[in-house]
PDB file of C-alpha atoms in Angstrom:
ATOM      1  CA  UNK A   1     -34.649 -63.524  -3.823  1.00  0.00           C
ATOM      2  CA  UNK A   2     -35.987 -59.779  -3.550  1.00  0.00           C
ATOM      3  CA  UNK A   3     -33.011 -59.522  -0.797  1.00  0.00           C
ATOM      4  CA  UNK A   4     -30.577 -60.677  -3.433  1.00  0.00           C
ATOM      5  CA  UNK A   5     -31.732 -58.198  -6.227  1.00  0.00           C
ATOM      6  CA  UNK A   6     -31.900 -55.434  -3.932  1.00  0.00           C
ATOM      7  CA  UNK A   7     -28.209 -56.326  -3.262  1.00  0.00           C
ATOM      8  CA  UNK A   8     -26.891 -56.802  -6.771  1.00  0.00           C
ATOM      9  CA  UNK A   9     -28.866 -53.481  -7.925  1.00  0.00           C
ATOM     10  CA  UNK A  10     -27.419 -51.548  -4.994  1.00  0.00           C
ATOM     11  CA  UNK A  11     -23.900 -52.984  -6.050  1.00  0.00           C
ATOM     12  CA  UNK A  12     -24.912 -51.535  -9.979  1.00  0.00           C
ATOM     13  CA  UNK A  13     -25.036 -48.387  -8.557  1.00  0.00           C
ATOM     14  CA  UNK A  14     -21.838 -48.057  -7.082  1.00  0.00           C
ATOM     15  CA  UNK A  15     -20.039 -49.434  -9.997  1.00  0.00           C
ATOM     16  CA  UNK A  16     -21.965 -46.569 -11.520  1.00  0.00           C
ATOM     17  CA  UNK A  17     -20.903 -44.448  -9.346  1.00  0.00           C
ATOM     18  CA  UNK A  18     -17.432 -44.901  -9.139  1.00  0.00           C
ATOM     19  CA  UNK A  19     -16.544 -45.097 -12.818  1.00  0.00           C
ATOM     20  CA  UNK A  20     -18.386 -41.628 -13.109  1.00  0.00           C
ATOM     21  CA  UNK A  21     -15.891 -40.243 -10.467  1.00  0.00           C
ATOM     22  CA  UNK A  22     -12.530 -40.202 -11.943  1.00  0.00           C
ATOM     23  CA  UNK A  23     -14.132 -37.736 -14.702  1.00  0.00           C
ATOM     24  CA  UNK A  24     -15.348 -35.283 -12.218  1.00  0.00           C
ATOM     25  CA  UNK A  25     -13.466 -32.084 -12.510  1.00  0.00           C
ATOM     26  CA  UNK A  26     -13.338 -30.388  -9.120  1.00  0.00           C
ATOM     27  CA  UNK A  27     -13.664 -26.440  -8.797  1.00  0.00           C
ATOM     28  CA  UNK A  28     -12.079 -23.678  -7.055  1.00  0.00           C
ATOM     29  CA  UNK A  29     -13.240 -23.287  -3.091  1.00  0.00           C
ATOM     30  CA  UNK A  30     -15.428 -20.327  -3.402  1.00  0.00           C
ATOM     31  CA  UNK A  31     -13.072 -17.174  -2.974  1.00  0.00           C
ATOM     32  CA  UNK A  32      -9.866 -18.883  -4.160  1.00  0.00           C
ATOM     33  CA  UNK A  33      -7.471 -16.963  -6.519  1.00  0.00           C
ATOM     34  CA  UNK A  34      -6.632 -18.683  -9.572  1.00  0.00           C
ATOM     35  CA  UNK A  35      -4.106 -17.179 -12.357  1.00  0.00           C
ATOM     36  CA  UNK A  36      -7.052 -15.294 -14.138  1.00  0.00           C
ATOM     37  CA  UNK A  37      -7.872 -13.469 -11.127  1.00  0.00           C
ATOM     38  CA  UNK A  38      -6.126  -9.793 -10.941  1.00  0.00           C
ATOM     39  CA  UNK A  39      -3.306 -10.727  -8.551  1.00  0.00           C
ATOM     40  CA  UNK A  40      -2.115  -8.034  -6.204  1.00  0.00           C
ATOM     41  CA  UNK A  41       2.111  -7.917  -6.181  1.00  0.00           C
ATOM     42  CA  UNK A  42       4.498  -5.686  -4.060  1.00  0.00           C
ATOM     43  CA  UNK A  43       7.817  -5.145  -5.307  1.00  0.00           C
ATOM     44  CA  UNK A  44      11.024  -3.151  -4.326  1.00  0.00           C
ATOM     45  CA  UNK A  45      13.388  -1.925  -6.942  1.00  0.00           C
ATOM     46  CA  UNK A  46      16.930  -0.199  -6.128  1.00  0.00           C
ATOM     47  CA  UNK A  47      17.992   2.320  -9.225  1.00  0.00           C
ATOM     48  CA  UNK A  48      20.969   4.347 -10.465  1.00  0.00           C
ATOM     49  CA  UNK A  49      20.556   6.977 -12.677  1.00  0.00           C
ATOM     50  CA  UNK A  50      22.833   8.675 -15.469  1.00  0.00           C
ATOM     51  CA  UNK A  51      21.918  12.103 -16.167  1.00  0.00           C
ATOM     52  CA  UNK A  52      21.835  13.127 -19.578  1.00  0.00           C
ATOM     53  CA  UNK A  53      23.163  16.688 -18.939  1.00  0.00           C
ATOM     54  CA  UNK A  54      26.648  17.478 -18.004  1.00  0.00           C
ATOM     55  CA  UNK A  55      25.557  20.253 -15.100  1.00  0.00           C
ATOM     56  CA  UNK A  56      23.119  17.796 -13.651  1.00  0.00           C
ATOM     57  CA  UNK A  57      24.248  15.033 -11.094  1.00  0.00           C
ATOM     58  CA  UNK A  58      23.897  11.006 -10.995  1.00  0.00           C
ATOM     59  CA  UNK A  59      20.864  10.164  -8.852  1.00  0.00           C
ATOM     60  CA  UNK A  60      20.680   6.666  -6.889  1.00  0.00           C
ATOM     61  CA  UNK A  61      17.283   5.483  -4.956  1.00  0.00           C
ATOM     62  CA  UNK A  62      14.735   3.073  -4.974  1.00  0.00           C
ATOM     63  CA  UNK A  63      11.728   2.447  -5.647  1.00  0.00           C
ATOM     64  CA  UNK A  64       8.125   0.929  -4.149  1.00  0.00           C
ATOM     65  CA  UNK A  65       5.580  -0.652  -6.422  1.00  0.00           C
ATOM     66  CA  UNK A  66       2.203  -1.947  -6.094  1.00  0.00           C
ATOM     67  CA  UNK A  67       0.795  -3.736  -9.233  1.00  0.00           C
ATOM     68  CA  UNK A  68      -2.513  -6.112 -10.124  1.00  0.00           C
ATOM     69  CA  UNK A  69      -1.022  -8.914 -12.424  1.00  0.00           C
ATOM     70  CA  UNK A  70      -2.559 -11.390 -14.349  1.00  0.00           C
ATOM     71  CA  UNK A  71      -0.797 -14.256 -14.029  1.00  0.00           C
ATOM     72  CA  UNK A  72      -2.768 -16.378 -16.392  1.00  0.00           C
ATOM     73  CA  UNK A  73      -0.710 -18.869 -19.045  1.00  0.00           C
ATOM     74  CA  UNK A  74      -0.293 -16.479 -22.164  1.00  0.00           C
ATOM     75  CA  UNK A  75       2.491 -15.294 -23.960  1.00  0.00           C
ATOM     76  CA  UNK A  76       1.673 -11.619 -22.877  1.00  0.00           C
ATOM     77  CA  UNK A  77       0.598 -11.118 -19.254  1.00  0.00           C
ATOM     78  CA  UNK A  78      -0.314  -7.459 -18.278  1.00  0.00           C
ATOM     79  CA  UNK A  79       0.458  -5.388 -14.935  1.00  0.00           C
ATOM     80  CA  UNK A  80      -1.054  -2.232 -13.562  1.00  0.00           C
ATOM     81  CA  UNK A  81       1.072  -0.555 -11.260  1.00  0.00           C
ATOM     82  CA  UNK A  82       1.114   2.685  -8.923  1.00  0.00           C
ATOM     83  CA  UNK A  83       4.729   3.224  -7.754  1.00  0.00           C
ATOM     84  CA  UNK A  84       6.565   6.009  -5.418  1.00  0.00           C
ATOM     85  CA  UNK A  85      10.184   6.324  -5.874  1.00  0.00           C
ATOM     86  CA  UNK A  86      13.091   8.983  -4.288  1.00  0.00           C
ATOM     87  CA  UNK A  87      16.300   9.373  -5.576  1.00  0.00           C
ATOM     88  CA  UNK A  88      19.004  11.668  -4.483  1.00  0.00           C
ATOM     89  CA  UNK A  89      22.570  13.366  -6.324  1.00  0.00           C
ATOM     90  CA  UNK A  90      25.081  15.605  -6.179  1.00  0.00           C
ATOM     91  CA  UNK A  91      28.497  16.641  -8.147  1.00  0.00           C
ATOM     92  CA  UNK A  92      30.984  19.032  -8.065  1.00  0.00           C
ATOM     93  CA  UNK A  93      32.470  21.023 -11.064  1.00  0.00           C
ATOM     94  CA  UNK A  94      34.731  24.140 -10.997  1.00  0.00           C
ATOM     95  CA  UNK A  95      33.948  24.302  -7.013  1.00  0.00           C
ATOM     96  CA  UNK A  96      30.426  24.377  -8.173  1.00  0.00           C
ATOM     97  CA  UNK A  97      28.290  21.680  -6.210  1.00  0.00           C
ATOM     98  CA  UNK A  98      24.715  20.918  -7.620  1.00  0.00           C
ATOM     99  CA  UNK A  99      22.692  18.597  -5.453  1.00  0.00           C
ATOM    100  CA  UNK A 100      18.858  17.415  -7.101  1.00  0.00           C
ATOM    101  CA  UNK A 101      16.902  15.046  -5.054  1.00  0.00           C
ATOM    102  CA  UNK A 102      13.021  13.635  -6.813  1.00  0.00           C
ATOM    103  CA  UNK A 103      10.073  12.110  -5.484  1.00  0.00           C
ATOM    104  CA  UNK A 104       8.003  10.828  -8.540  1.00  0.00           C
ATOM    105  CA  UNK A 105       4.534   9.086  -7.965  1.00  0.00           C
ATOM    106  CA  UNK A 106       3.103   7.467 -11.340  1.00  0.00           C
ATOM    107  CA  UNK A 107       0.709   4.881 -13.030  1.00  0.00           C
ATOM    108  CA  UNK A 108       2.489   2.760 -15.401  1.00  0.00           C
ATOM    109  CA  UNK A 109       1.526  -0.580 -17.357  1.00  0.00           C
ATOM    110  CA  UNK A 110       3.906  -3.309 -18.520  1.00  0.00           C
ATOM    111  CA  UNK A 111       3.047  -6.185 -20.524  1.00  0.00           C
ATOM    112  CA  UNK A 112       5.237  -9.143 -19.445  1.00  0.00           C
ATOM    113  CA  UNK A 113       6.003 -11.275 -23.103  1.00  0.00           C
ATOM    114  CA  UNK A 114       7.166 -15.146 -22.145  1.00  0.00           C
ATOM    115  CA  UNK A 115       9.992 -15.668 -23.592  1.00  0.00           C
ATOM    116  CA  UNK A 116      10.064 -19.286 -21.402  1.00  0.00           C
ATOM    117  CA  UNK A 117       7.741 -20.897 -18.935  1.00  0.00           C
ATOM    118  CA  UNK A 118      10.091 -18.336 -16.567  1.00  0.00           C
ATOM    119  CA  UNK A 119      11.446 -16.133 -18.068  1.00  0.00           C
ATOM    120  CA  UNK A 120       9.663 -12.793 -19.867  1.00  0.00           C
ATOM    121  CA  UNK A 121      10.398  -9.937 -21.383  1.00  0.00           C
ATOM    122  CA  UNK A 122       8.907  -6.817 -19.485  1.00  0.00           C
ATOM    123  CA  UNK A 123       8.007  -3.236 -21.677  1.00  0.00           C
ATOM    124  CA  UNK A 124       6.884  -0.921 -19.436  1.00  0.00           C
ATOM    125  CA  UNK A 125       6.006   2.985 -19.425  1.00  0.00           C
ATOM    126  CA  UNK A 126       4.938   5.103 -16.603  1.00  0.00           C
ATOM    127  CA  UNK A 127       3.676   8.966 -15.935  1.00  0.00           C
ATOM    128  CA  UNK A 128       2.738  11.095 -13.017  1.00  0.00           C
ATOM    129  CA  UNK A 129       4.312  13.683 -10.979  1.00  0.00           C
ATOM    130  CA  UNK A 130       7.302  14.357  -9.400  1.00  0.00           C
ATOM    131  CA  UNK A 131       8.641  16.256  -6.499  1.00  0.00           C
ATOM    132  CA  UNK A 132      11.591  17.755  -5.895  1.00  0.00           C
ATOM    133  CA  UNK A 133      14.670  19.855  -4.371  1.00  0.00           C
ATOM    134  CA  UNK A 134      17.518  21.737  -6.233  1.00  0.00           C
ATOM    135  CA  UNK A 135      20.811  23.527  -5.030  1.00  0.00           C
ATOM    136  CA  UNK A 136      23.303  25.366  -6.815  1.00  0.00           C
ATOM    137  CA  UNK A 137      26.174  26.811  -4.552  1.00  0.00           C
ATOM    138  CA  UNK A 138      26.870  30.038  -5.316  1.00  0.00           C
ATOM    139  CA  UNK A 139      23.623  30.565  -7.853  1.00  0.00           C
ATOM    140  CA  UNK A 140      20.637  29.867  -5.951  1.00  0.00           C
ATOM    141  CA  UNK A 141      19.499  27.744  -2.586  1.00  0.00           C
ATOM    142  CA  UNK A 142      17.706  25.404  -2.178  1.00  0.00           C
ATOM    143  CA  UNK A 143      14.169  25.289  -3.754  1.00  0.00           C
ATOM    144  CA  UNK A 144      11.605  22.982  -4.102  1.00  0.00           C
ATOM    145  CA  UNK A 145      10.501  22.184  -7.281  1.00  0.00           C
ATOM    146  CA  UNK A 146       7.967  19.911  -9.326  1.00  0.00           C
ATOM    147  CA  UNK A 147       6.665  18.925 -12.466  1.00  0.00           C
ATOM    148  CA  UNK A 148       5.658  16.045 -14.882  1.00  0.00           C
ATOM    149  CA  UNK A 149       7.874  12.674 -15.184  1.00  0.00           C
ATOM    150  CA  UNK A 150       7.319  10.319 -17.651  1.00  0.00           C
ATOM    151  CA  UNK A 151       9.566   7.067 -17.762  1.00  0.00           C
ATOM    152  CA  UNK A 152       9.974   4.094 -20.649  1.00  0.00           C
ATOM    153  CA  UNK A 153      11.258   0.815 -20.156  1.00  0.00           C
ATOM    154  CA  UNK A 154      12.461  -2.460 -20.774  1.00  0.00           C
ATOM    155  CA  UNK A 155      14.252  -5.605 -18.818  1.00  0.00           C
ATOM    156  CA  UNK A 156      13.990  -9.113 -18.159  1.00  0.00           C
ATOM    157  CA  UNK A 157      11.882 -10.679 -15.245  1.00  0.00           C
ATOM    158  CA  UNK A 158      12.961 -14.286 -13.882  1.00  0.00           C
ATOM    159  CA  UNK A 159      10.228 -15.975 -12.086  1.00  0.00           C
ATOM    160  CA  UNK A 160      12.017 -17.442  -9.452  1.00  0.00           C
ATOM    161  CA  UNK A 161       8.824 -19.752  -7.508  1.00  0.00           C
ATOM    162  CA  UNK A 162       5.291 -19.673  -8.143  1.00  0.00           C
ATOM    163  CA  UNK A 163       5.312 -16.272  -5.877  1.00  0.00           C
ATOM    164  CA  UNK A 164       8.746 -14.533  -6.310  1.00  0.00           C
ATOM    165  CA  UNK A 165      10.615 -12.500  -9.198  1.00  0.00           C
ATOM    166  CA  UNK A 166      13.394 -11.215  -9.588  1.00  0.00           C
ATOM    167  CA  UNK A 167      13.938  -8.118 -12.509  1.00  0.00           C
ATOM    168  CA  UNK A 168      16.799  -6.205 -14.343  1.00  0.00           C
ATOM    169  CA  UNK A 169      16.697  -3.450 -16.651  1.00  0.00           C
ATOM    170  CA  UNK A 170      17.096  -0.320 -18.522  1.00  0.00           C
ATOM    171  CA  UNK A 171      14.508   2.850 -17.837  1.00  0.00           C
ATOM    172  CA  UNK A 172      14.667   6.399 -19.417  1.00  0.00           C
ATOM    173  CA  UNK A 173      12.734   9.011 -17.794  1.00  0.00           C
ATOM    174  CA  UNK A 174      12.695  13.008 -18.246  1.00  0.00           C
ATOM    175  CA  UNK A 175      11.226  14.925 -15.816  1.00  0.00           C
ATOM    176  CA  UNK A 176       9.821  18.528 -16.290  1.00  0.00           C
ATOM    177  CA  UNK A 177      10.512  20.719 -13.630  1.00  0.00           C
ATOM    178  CA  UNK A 178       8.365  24.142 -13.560  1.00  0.00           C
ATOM    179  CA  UNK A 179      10.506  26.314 -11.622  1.00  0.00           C
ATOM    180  CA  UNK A 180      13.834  25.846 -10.936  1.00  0.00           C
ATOM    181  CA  UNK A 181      16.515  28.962  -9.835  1.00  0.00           C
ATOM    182  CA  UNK A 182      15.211  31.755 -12.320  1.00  0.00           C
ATOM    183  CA  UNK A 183      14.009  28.878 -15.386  1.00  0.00           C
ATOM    184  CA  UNK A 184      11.815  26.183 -16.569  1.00  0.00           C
ATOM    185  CA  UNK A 185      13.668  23.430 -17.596  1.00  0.00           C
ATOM    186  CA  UNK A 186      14.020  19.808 -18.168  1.00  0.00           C
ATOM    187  CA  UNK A 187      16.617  16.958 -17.831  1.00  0.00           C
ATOM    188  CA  UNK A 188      16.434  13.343 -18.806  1.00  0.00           C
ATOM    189  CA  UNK A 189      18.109   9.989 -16.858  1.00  0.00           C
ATOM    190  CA  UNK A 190      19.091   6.873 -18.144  1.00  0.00           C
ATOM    191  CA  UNK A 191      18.640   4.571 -15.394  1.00  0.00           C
ATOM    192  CA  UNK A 192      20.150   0.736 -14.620  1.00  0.00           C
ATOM    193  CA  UNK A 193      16.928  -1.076 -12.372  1.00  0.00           C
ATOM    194  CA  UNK A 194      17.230  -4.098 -10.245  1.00  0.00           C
ATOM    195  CA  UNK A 195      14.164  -5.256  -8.361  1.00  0.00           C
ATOM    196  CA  UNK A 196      12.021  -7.883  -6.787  1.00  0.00           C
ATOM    197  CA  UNK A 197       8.463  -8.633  -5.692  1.00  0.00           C
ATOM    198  CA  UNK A 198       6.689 -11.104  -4.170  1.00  0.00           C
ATOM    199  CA  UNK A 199       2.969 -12.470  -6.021  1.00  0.00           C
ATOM    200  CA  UNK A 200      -0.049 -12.721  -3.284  1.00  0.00           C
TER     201      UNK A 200
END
């Protein structure tokens, strides 16, 4: 008999048990990354540039960008980034060639807005320094120049996986150049950006 309620008690307890269990929520293995965790993202974008003066040239280059992202559900997620860009031109008017060529370095911030569980509009701006070369024939040679670049932004960012994006958009940046032939001066760029990056 004590056999018999040891038995049916033990069995009690395992009914217990097991009805408990489906309510369990289970947590993160210590060290895991979840979406609320500052996600580090590398990201490549290719750029053309209109120059908003007629003496300066058309740049192309690309770009290299390292960002922390939240990637947390919320209509606005927000990215730190440090990038380092190069982009190169050069035109020729009245047998006068002009070729510029920048480095920039900056800190930006965008702030990704979900416009769909995929899709999100991204406003970004961005400062720091850039370096760079000038060459006028005829007026001066080459010299190296630099100053401070600012850029402001907009474009739409598909999220293609849980890991990869894909971007296009629209950036203005002006960049003020200390010393270049016998002047200060400074010249602005509309720019057309394609990119991707890749979400560790």
């Amino acid at each position: 008999m004590k056999k018999l309620l040891s038995l049916v008690a033990l069995m009690g307890m395992m009914v217990g048990t097991a009805s408990a269990a489906p309510y369990y929520l289970s947590q993160p293995a210590s060290g895991a990354i979840t979406p609320y965790d500052w996600q580090p993202v590398y990201s490549l974008e290719g750029i053309y540039n209109f120059s908003d003066k007629d003496k300066m040239p058309d740049t192309v280059g690309a770009r290299l960008n390292f960002s922390l992202y939240n990637d947390a559900v919320s209509s606005v997620r927000h990215q730190f980034t440090v990038s380092l860009g190069f982009d190169r031109g050069e035109d020729e008017k009245n047998g006068i060639e002009t070729t510029v060529s920048r480095m920039p370095l900056t800190l930006g911030y965008d702030a990704n807005i979900g416009l769909t569980e995929h899709v999100f509009l991204d406003l970004g701006a961005k400062a720091g320094y850039a370096w760079g070369e000038g060459e006028v024939t005829g007026a001066f040679d080459k010299e190296s120049v630099g100053g401070f670049t600012f850029g402001l932004g907009a474009g739409i960012k598909v999220k293609c996986s849980d890991s990869i994006y894909v971007k296009v958009g629209y950036e203005f940046n002006r960049t003020f150049f200390r010393d270049f032939g016998t002047s200060h001066f400074n010249f602005g760029q509309h720019g057309i950006v394609i990119g991707a990056g890749v979400l560790f």
